[in-house]
mmCIF file of C-alpha atoms in Angstrom:
data_model
loop_
_atom_site.group_PDB
_atom_site.id
_atom_site.type_symbol
_atom_site.label_atom_id
_atom_site.label_comp_id
_atom_site.label_asym_id
_atom_site.label_seq_id
_atom_site.Cartn_x
_atom_site.Cartn_y
_atom_site.Cartn_z
ATOM 1 C CA MET A 25 111.745 87.221 -17.015
ATOM 2 C CA LYS A 26 112.209 83.406 -17.626
ATOM 3 C CA LYS A 27 109.890 81.487 -15.243
ATOM 4 C CA HIS A 28 111.134 78.005 -13.749
ATOM 5 C CA TYR A 29 108.309 75.890 -15.086
ATOM 6 C CA ALA A 30 107.013 75.585 -18.419
ATOM 7 C CA VAL A 31 103.701 73.931 -17.322
ATOM 8 C CA TYR A 32 101.577 73.514 -14.302
ATOM 9 C CA GLY A 33 99.190 70.859 -14.648
ATOM 10 C CA LEU A 34 96.104 70.188 -12.604
ATOM 11 C CA GLY A 35 93.897 67.050 -12.793
ATOM 12 C CA ALA A 36 93.092 63.607 -11.896
ATOM 13 C CA ALA A 37 95.703 60.992 -10.635
ATOM 14 C CA LEU A 38 94.518 57.667 -12.243
ATOM 15 C CA VAL A 39 96.382 54.426 -12.811
ATOM 16 C CA ASP A 40 95.365 52.986 -16.144
ATOM 17 C CA THR A 41 94.597 49.439 -17.065
ATOM 18 C CA GLU A 42 94.163 49.124 -20.831
ATOM 19 C CA ILE A 43 91.981 46.088 -22.503
ATOM 20 C CA THR A 44 91.293 45.475 -26.169
ATOM 21 C CA LEU A 45 87.664 44.147 -26.795
ATOM 22 C CA SER A 46 84.878 44.196 -29.461
ATOM 23 C CA ASP A 47 81.854 46.379 -29.905
ATOM 24 C CA ALA A 48 79.760 43.540 -29.035
ATOM 25 C CA ASP A 49 81.642 43.331 -25.616
ATOM 26 C CA LEU A 50 80.709 46.881 -24.866
ATOM 27 C CA VAL A 51 77.072 46.149 -25.623
ATOM 28 C CA ALA A 52 77.049 43.166 -23.498
ATOM 29 C CA MET A 53 78.519 44.844 -20.330
ATOM 30 C CA ASN A 54 76.079 48.009 -21.192
ATOM 31 C CA VAL A 55 79.075 50.340 -21.528
ATOM 32 C CA ASP A 56 78.635 53.687 -23.542
ATOM 33 C CA LYS A 57 81.336 53.778 -26.322
ATOM 34 C CA GLY A 58 83.738 56.628 -26.874
ATOM 35 C CA VAL A 59 83.333 58.573 -23.644
ATOM 36 C CA MET A 60 84.469 58.568 -20.183
ATOM 37 C CA THR A 61 82.051 57.230 -17.721
ATOM 38 C CA LEU A 62 82.397 57.532 -13.866
ATOM 39 C CA VAL A 63 81.737 54.334 -12.085
ATOM 40 C CA ASP A 64 82.094 53.104 -8.402
ATOM 41 C CA GLU A 65 84.793 50.524 -7.452
ATOM 42 C CA ALA A 66 82.376 47.623 -7.298
ATOM 43 C CA ARG A 67 81.159 48.204 -11.257
ATOM 44 C CA GLN A 68 84.746 48.510 -12.224
ATOM 45 C CA ALA A 69 85.732 45.433 -10.604
ATOM 46 C CA GLU A 70 82.588 43.773 -12.273
ATOM 47 C CA LEU A 71 83.895 44.913 -15.637
ATOM 48 C CA ILE A 72 87.627 43.834 -14.876
ATOM 49 C CA ALA A 73 86.380 40.140 -13.842
ATOM 50 C CA ALA A 74 84.158 40.094 -17.141
ATOM 51 C CA LEU A 75 87.238 41.148 -19.255
ATOM 52 C CA ASP A 76 89.834 38.968 -17.475
ATOM 53 C CA HIS A 77 90.298 36.888 -20.681
ATOM 54 C CA HIS A 78 91.304 39.880 -22.833
ATOM 55 C CA LEU A 79 94.653 41.304 -23.725
ATOM 56 C CA VAL A 80 95.791 43.879 -21.083
ATOM 57 C CA ALA A 81 97.592 46.010 -23.872
ATOM 58 C CA SER A 82 99.658 48.418 -21.889
ATOM 59 C CA LYS A 83 101.632 48.246 -18.770
ATOM 60 C CA ARG A 84 100.379 49.970 -15.833
ATOM 61 C CA ALA A 85 101.024 53.737 -16.082
ATOM 62 C CA SER A 86 100.134 56.987 -14.145
ATOM 63 C CA GLY A 87 97.266 58.476 -16.288
ATOM 64 C CA GLY A 88 94.746 61.073 -16.025
ATOM 65 C CA SER A 89 94.226 63.624 -18.943
ATOM 66 C CA ALA A 90 96.247 66.541 -17.673
ATOM 67 C CA ALA A 91 98.801 64.106 -16.203
ATOM 68 C CA ASN A 92 99.393 62.664 -19.708
ATOM 69 C CA THR A 93 99.928 66.263 -21.168
ATOM 70 C CA THR A 94 102.148 66.985 -18.431
ATOM 71 C CA ILE A 95 104.226 64.174 -18.672
ATOM 72 C CA ALA A 96 104.434 64.567 -22.308
ATOM 73 C CA ALA A 97 105.572 68.135 -22.053
ATOM 74 C CA SER A 98 108.238 67.147 -19.617
ATOM 75 C CA TYR A 99 109.635 64.400 -21.801
ATOM 76 C CA PHE A 100 109.800 66.709 -24.769
ATOM 77 C CA GLY A 101 112.037 69.114 -22.497
ATOM 78 C CA CYS A 102 109.563 71.444 -20.565
ATOM 79 C CA LYS A 103 110.282 71.778 -16.752
ATOM 80 C CA SER A 104 106.726 70.719 -15.535
ATOM 81 C CA PHE A 105 104.816 70.554 -12.307
ATOM 82 C CA TYR A 106 101.614 68.634 -11.399
ATOM 83 C CA SER A 107 99.094 68.796 -8.605
ATOM 84 C CA CYS A 108 96.824 65.924 -8.114
ATOM 85 C CA LYS A 109 95.587 63.675 -5.014
ATOM 86 C CA VAL A 110 96.773 60.172 -4.422
ATOM 87 C CA ALA A 111 96.145 58.022 -1.347
ATOM 88 C CA ASN A 112 98.660 56.267 0.915
ATOM 89 C CA ASP A 113 98.483 53.016 -0.974
ATOM 90 C CA GLU A 114 100.593 50.926 -3.416
ATOM 91 C CA ASN A 115 98.884 52.669 -6.512
ATOM 92 C CA GLY A 116 99.632 56.027 -4.907
ATOM 93 C CA ALA A 117 103.328 55.312 -4.360
ATOM 94 C CA PHE A 118 103.462 53.956 -7.961
ATOM 95 C CA TYR A 119 101.802 56.980 -9.233
ATOM 96 C CA LEU A 120 104.135 59.684 -7.726
ATOM 97 C CA ALA A 121 107.266 57.479 -8.516
ATOM 98 C CA ASP A 122 106.147 57.500 -12.172
ATOM 99 C CA LEU A 123 105.708 61.264 -12.169
ATOM 100 C CA LYS A 124 109.268 61.598 -10.697
ATOM 101 C CA ALA A 125 110.539 59.238 -13.422
ATOM 102 C CA ALA A 126 109.169 61.687 -15.840
ATOM 103 C CA GLY A 127 110.845 64.497 -14.472
ATOM 104 C CA VAL A 128 107.480 66.079 -13.334
ATOM 105 C CA ALA A 129 107.594 67.917 -9.926
ATOM 106 C CA ILE A 130 104.831 67.940 -7.377
ATOM 107 C CA PRO A 131 103.800 69.709 -4.216
ATOM 108 C CA GLN A 132 106.134 68.954 -1.278
ATOM 109 C CA HIS A 133 103.578 70.093 1.432
ATOM 110 C CA ILE A 134 101.366 67.096 1.008
ATOM 111 C CA THR A 135 101.379 63.616 2.708
ATOM 112 C CA PRO A 136 99.078 61.125 0.794
ATOM 113 C CA PRO A 137 96.258 60.384 3.205
ATOM 114 C CA ALA A 138 94.379 56.881 3.763
ATOM 115 C CA GLY A 139 92.042 55.814 0.954
ATOM 116 C CA ILE A 140 92.066 54.519 -2.608
ATOM 117 C CA THR A 141 94.223 55.975 -5.497
ATOM 118 C CA GLY A 142 91.827 56.526 -8.536
ATOM 119 C CA LYS A 143 91.811 53.737 -11.276
ATOM 120 C CA CYS A 144 90.783 54.031 -14.933
ATOM 121 C CA LEU A 145 89.747 51.033 -17.205
ATOM 122 C CA VAL A 146 90.518 51.987 -20.786
ATOM 123 C CA MET A 147 88.711 49.804 -23.308
ATOM 124 C CA ILE A 148 89.995 49.646 -26.870
ATOM 125 C CA THR A 149 87.837 48.464 -29.888
ATOM 126 C CA PRO A 150 89.009 47.448 -33.242
ATOM 127 C CA ASP A 151 88.292 50.779 -34.715
ATOM 128 C CA ALA A 152 90.881 52.356 -32.415
ATOM 129 C CA GLU A 153 88.232 54.135 -30.267
ATOM 130 C CA ARG A 154 88.900 54.581 -26.575
ATOM 131 C CA THR A 155 86.090 53.880 -23.894
ATOM 132 C CA MET A 156 86.864 54.785 -20.309
ATOM 133 C CA ASN A 157 85.321 53.779 -17.012
ATOM 134 C CA THR A 158 86.743 55.637 -14.180
ATOM 135 C CA PHE A 159 86.714 55.195 -10.424
ATOM 136 C CA LEU A 160 88.091 58.316 -9.085
ATOM 137 C CA GLY A 161 88.708 57.030 -5.669
ATOM 138 C CA ILE A 162 90.401 59.870 -3.299
ATOM 139 C CA SER A 163 91.150 61.952 -6.746
ATOM 140 C CA ALA A 164 87.483 62.905 -6.353
ATOM 141 C CA GLU A 165 88.586 64.754 -3.240
ATOM 142 C CA LEU A 166 91.309 67.081 -5.004
ATOM 143 C CA SER A 167 90.751 70.544 -3.817
ATOM 144 C CA VAL A 168 92.537 73.812 -3.290
ATOM 145 C CA ASN A 169 94.773 72.089 -0.683
ATOM 146 C CA GLU A 170 96.728 70.295 -3.452
ATOM 147 C CA LEU A 171 97.455 73.661 -5.130
ATOM 148 C CA ASP A 172 101.026 75.030 -4.983
ATOM 149 C CA LEU A 173 100.844 78.852 -5.522
ATOM 150 C CA ALA A 174 104.535 79.220 -5.292
ATOM 151 C CA ALA A 175 104.946 76.752 -8.466
ATOM 152 C CA LEU A 176 102.261 78.536 -10.184
ATOM 153 C CA LYS A 177 103.676 81.913 -10.062
ATOM 154 C CA GLU A 178 106.823 80.356 -11.264
ATOM 155 C CA SER A 179 105.008 78.877 -14.476
ATOM 156 C CA ASP A 180 104.577 79.859 -18.016
ATOM 157 C CA PHE A 181 101.309 78.090 -18.575
ATOM 158 C CA VAL A 182 98.625 76.239 -16.181
ATOM 159 C CA TYR A 183 97.112 73.317 -17.907
ATOM 160 C CA ILE A 184 93.553 72.354 -16.336
ATOM 161 C CA GLU A 185 91.679 69.346 -17.554
ATOM 162 C CA GLY A 186 87.906 69.705 -18.077
ATOM 163 C CA TYR A 187 87.363 66.447 -16.189
ATOM 164 C CA LEU A 188 87.655 68.303 -12.835
ATOM 165 C CA VAL A 189 84.161 69.678 -13.477
ATOM 166 C CA THR A 190 82.553 66.588 -12.073
ATOM 167 C CA SER A 191 84.133 67.164 -8.770
ATOM 168 C CA PRO A 192 82.812 70.104 -6.605
ATOM 169 C CA THR A 193 86.068 70.492 -4.917
ATOM 170 C CA GLY A 194 88.117 69.956 -7.964
ATOM 171 C CA ARG A 195 86.008 72.371 -9.949
ATOM 172 C CA LYS A 196 86.670 74.997 -7.129
ATOM 173 C CA ALA A 197 90.388 74.063 -7.199
ATOM 174 C CA ALA A 198 90.396 74.766 -11.067
ATOM 175 C CA ILE A 199 88.702 78.076 -10.614
ATOM 176 C CA GLN A 200 91.061 79.140 -8.036
ATOM 177 C CA LEU A 201 94.294 77.915 -9.961
ATOM 178 C CA ARG A 202 92.823 80.119 -13.018
ATOM 179 C CA GLU A 203 92.177 83.082 -11.218
ATOM 180 C CA GLN A 204 95.676 83.072 -9.219
ATOM 181 C CA ALA A 205 97.322 82.396 -12.738
ATOM 182 C CA GLN A 206 95.489 85.310 -14.279
ATOM 183 C CA GLN A 207 96.466 87.530 -11.340
ATOM 184 C CA HIS A 208 100.270 86.643 -11.723
ATOM 185 C CA GLY A 209 100.549 86.697 -15.499
ATOM 186 C CA THR A 210 100.790 82.816 -15.924
ATOM 187 C CA ARG A 211 98.928 81.921 -19.037
ATOM 188 C CA VAL A 212 95.818 79.631 -18.690
ATOM 189 C CA ALA A 213 95.245 76.615 -20.999
ATOM 190 C CA LEU A 214 92.083 74.274 -20.335
ATOM 191 C CA SER A 215 91.082 71.161 -22.188
ATOM 192 C CA LEU A 216 87.299 70.385 -22.796
ATOM 193 C CA SER A 217 88.493 66.684 -22.177
ATOM 194 C CA ASP A 218 85.327 64.626 -23.277
ATOM 195 C CA PRO A 219 81.877 65.016 -25.108
ATOM 196 C CA ALA A 220 80.388 63.724 -21.953
ATOM 197 C CA MET A 221 81.766 66.556 -20.046
ATOM 198 C CA VAL A 222 80.513 69.048 -22.452
ATOM 199 C CA GLN A 223 77.088 67.517 -22.637
ATOM 200 C CA PHE A 224 76.352 67.020 -18.993
ATOM 201 C CA PHE A 225 78.577 69.736 -17.153
ATOM 202 C CA ARG A 226 78.769 72.661 -19.677
ATOM 203 C CA ASP A 227 77.718 75.240 -17.046
ATOM 204 C CA GLY A 228 80.495 74.069 -14.568
ATOM 205 C CA LEU A 229 83.022 74.254 -17.604
ATOM 206 C CA LEU A 230 81.898 77.837 -18.176
ATOM 207 C CA GLU A 231 82.577 78.550 -14.316
ATOM 208 C CA MET A 232 86.148 77.153 -14.710
ATOM 209 C CA ILE A 233 86.641 79.381 -18.026
ATOM 210 C CA GLY A 234 85.230 82.554 -16.184
ATOM 211 C CA ASN A 235 85.557 85.590 -18.579
ATOM 212 C CA LYS A 236 88.043 83.921 -20.984
ATOM 213 C CA VAL A 237 91.245 81.730 -20.769
ATOM 214 C CA ASP A 238 94.317 82.129 -22.960
ATOM 215 C CA LEU A 239 94.118 78.711 -24.766
ATOM 216 C CA ILE A 240 91.408 75.922 -25.089
ATOM 217 C CA PHE A 241 92.133 72.472 -26.292
ATOM 218 C CA CYS A 242 89.194 70.326 -27.605
ATOM 219 C CA ASN A 243 87.953 68.127 -30.353
ATOM 220 C CA ARG A 244 85.415 68.488 -33.154
ATOM 221 C CA ASP A 245 82.629 66.831 -31.129
ATOM 222 C CA GLU A 246 83.462 68.811 -28.063
ATOM 223 C CA VAL A 247 83.546 72.324 -29.624
ATOM 224 C CA LEU A 248 80.376 71.552 -31.701
ATOM 225 C CA GLY A 249 78.544 70.554 -28.173
ATOM 226 C CA PHE A 250 80.294 73.259 -26.131
ATOM 227 C CA THR A 251 79.270 76.149 -28.401
ATOM 228 C CA GLN A 252 75.885 74.505 -29.151
ATOM 229 C CA SER A 253 76.588 74.756 -32.811
ATOM 230 C CA ASP A 254 75.535 72.806 -35.784
ATOM 231 C CA SER A 255 78.377 73.665 -38.115
ATOM 232 C CA PHE A 256 82.141 73.467 -37.271
ATOM 233 C CA GLU A 257 82.686 77.123 -38.872
ATOM 234 C CA GLN A 258 80.260 78.528 -36.435
ATOM 235 C CA ALA A 259 81.776 76.726 -33.688
ATOM 236 C CA CYS A 260 85.143 78.165 -34.364
ATOM 237 C CA GLU A 261 83.709 81.444 -34.356
ATOM 238 C CA LEU A 262 81.805 81.048 -31.136
ATOM 239 C CA LEU A 263 84.782 79.619 -29.334
ATOM 240 C CA LYS A 264 86.626 82.824 -29.530
ATOM 241 C CA GLN A 265 84.243 84.319 -27.013
ATOM 242 C CA PHE A 266 85.824 81.947 -24.322
ATOM 243 C CA ALA A 267 89.472 81.893 -25.378
ATOM 244 C CA ASP A 268 91.982 84.173 -26.938
ATOM 245 C CA LYS A 269 93.513 81.211 -29.025
ATOM 246 C CA PHE A 270 92.433 77.626 -29.335
ATOM 247 C CA ALA A 271 93.429 74.102 -30.884
ATOM 248 C CA ILE A 272 90.690 71.683 -32.396
ATOM 249 C CA THR A 273 92.004 68.228 -33.039
ATOM 250 C CA CYS A 274 90.161 66.546 -35.978
ATOM 251 C CA GLY A 275 91.679 63.118 -35.751
ATOM 252 C CA ALA A 276 93.060 61.868 -39.218
ATOM 253 C CA ASP A 277 92.266 65.398 -40.593
ATOM 254 C CA GLY A 278 94.675 66.972 -38.253
ATOM 255 C CA ALA A 279 93.777 70.049 -36.544
ATOM 256 C CA VAL A 280 92.249 73.535 -36.746
ATOM 257 C CA VAL A 281 94.094 76.270 -34.759
ATOM 258 C CA PHE A 282 93.385 79.926 -34.080
ATOM 259 C CA ASP A 283 96.473 81.942 -33.054
ATOM 260 C CA GLY A 284 94.544 85.312 -32.062
ATOM 261 C CA GLU A 285 94.408 86.532 -35.535
ATOM 262 C CA GLN A 286 94.251 83.757 -38.033
ATOM 263 C CA LEU A 287 92.404 80.196 -38.243
ATOM 264 C CA HIS A 288 94.704 77.542 -39.834
ATOM 265 C CA GLN A 289 93.971 74.007 -40.952
ATOM 266 C CA VAL A 290 97.096 71.828 -40.286
ATOM 267 C CA SER A 291 97.137 68.349 -41.958
ATOM 268 C CA ALA A 292 98.490 65.263 -39.851
ATOM 269 C CA PRO A 293 100.574 62.524 -41.086
ATOM 270 C CA LYS A 294 98.564 59.383 -42.430
ATOM 271 C CA VAL A 295 99.057 56.390 -40.092
ATOM 272 C CA GLN A 296 97.267 53.165 -39.019
ATOM 273 C CA ALA A 297 95.879 54.022 -35.735
ATOM 274 C CA ILE A 298 95.307 50.955 -33.266
ATOM 275 C CA ASP A 299 94.528 53.139 -30.073
ATOM 276 C CA THR A 300 93.197 56.580 -29.873
ATOM 277 C CA ASN A 301 93.554 56.660 -25.912
ATOM 278 C CA GLY A 302 95.689 59.824 -25.026
ATOM 279 C CA ALA A 303 95.938 61.242 -28.595
ATOM 280 C CA GLY A 304 94.648 64.434 -27.553
ATOM 281 C CA ASP A 305 96.542 64.779 -24.323
ATOM 282 C CA MET A 306 99.736 64.036 -26.400
ATOM 283 C CA PHE A 307 98.807 66.772 -28.676
ATOM 284 C CA ALA A 308 98.534 69.132 -25.947
ATOM 285 C CA GLY A 309 101.853 68.333 -24.378
ATOM 286 C CA ALA A 310 103.610 68.647 -27.584
ATOM 287 C CA PHE A 311 101.887 71.801 -28.699
ATOM 288 C CA LEU A 312 102.770 73.395 -25.258
ATOM 289 C CA TYR A 313 106.274 72.222 -25.478
ATOM 290 C CA ALA A 314 106.597 73.787 -29.004
ATOM 291 C CA VAL A 315 104.904 77.207 -27.805
ATOM 292 C CA HIS A 316 107.130 77.463 -24.855
ATOM 293 C CA ARG A 317 110.242 76.716 -27.236
ATOM 294 C CA GLY A 318 109.050 79.793 -29.191
ATOM 295 C CA VAL A 319 107.509 78.621 -32.436
ATOM 296 C CA ASP A 320 104.497 79.939 -33.865
ATOM 297 C CA PHE A 321 101.116 77.894 -33.631
ATOM 298 C CA VAL A 322 101.185 76.379 -37.084
ATOM 299 C CA ARG A 323 104.582 74.944 -36.544
ATOM 300 C CA ALA A 324 103.334 73.968 -32.936
ATOM 301 C CA THR A 325 100.453 72.243 -34.495
ATOM 302 C CA GLU A 326 102.694 70.315 -37.000
ATOM 303 C CA PHE A 327 104.765 68.942 -34.147
ATOM 304 C CA ALA A 328 101.660 68.195 -31.915
ATOM 305 C CA ASN A 329 100.299 66.339 -35.122
ATOM 306 C CA ILE A 330 103.056 64.210 -35.501
ATOM 307 C CA ALA A 331 103.364 63.347 -31.642
ATOM 308 C CA ALA A 332 99.602 62.400 -31.594
ATOM 309 C CA ALA A 333 99.996 60.573 -34.844
ATOM 310 C CA THR A 334 102.833 58.524 -33.369
ATOM 311 C CA VAL A 335 101.140 57.698 -30.196
ATOM 312 C CA VAL A 336 97.980 56.133 -31.683
ATOM 313 C CA THR A 337 100.163 53.610 -33.692
ATOM 314 C CA GLN A 338 100.699 51.849 -30.362
ATOM 315 C CA TYR A 339 99.008 50.648 -27.171
ATOM 316 C CA GLY A 340 98.686 53.067 -24.417
ATOM 317 C CA PRO A 341 98.663 57.029 -23.952
ATOM 318 C CA ARG A 342 102.448 57.486 -23.579
ATOM 319 C CA LEU A 343 105.742 56.976 -25.742
ATOM 320 C CA GLN A 344 108.936 55.306 -24.611
ATOM 321 C CA ALA A 345 111.373 57.941 -23.346
ATOM 322 C CA GLN A 346 113.703 57.825 -26.244
ATOM 323 C CA GLN A 347 110.584 58.348 -28.684
ATOM 324 C CA TYR A 348 109.908 61.816 -27.287
ATOM 325 C CA ARG A 349 113.604 62.746 -27.668
ATOM 326 C CA ASP A 350 113.824 61.246 -31.171
ATOM 327 C CA LEU A 351 110.593 63.109 -32.345
ATOM 328 C CA ARG A 352 112.040 66.352 -30.872
ATOM 329 C CA SER A 353 115.441 66.215 -32.472
ATOM 330 C CA GLN A 354 114.046 64.885 -35.937
ATOM 331 C CA PHE A 355 111.282 67.681 -36.113
ATOM 332 C CA PHE A 356 113.543 70.484 -34.704
ATOM 333 C CA ALA A 357 116.697 69.260 -36.295
ATOM 334 C CA ASP A 358 117.577 72.777 -38.031
ATOM 335 C CA GLU A 359 116.842 74.818 -34.748
ATOM 336 C CA ALA A 360 119.064 75.155 -31.409
ATOM 337 C CA SER A 361 118.095 72.970 -28.739
ATOM 338 C CA MET A 362 115.759 74.460 -25.839
#
């Protein structure tokens, strides 16, 4: 029986501010490049003040890894649902309105409490690498209370971001969502999210994965760290212990995917990247849309590679609404619409 939602996402709710800067700026501010670092609000304010002369490269947008993926899937054509936690403040109201504008449904049983909605400072260097300093705010308190089990039962996939591993209550929510999904025949996809999550929270990620999930998304660095492998080939083999299928993004080299039977290398379009923020999230959103549409893993990966290659040519983790429609219609021009 066809389910109402294609994707049910679970993750942080962060309002993004994106800034361009140099490697020297990162060094001067003692910021670790290329990873997500959790900071308190005072440290984030200190960084923003130090960078107030830099270009703010993107408009304010609702962010968070799983949110980016869920929003992408929705714009491509999937009915989508998202569980997160925002505060009763201006950023929280903006965040929920942005989800609604993207066509993403949210739990109706929750009233945002007092507090501060999470914020992420995304710093982009000239090599297009993204470095994130995140103040989780009330998002750190995401818990099982934000889950909507009725929506879960009506979802084809749940998509869980690995960043939740840093929060005890968030990790518990991810585990419960995965367990409930497996009980109700909903497929479970999980993203390893960031090399730092793999390095410092591997045991927690293993808890979130449980015996096995249906699908893991990660990049080359993450899979090497997670499987504790020296070779990519060995890492691919070991990842089969944790997921029935997987997709590993490899930047300009495209992606390697395992469809449950065969490993496939799928090349990506050659583009001039200026901002890699959100590339993996976009890949996952496009991939889930294509799989839900009914195409095989290779074709889904081709579409996901094109979507990711498009988003890295502009600032910010999102495309304009028309861009999603154009990519879908151009790629699937010879197929009937969903």
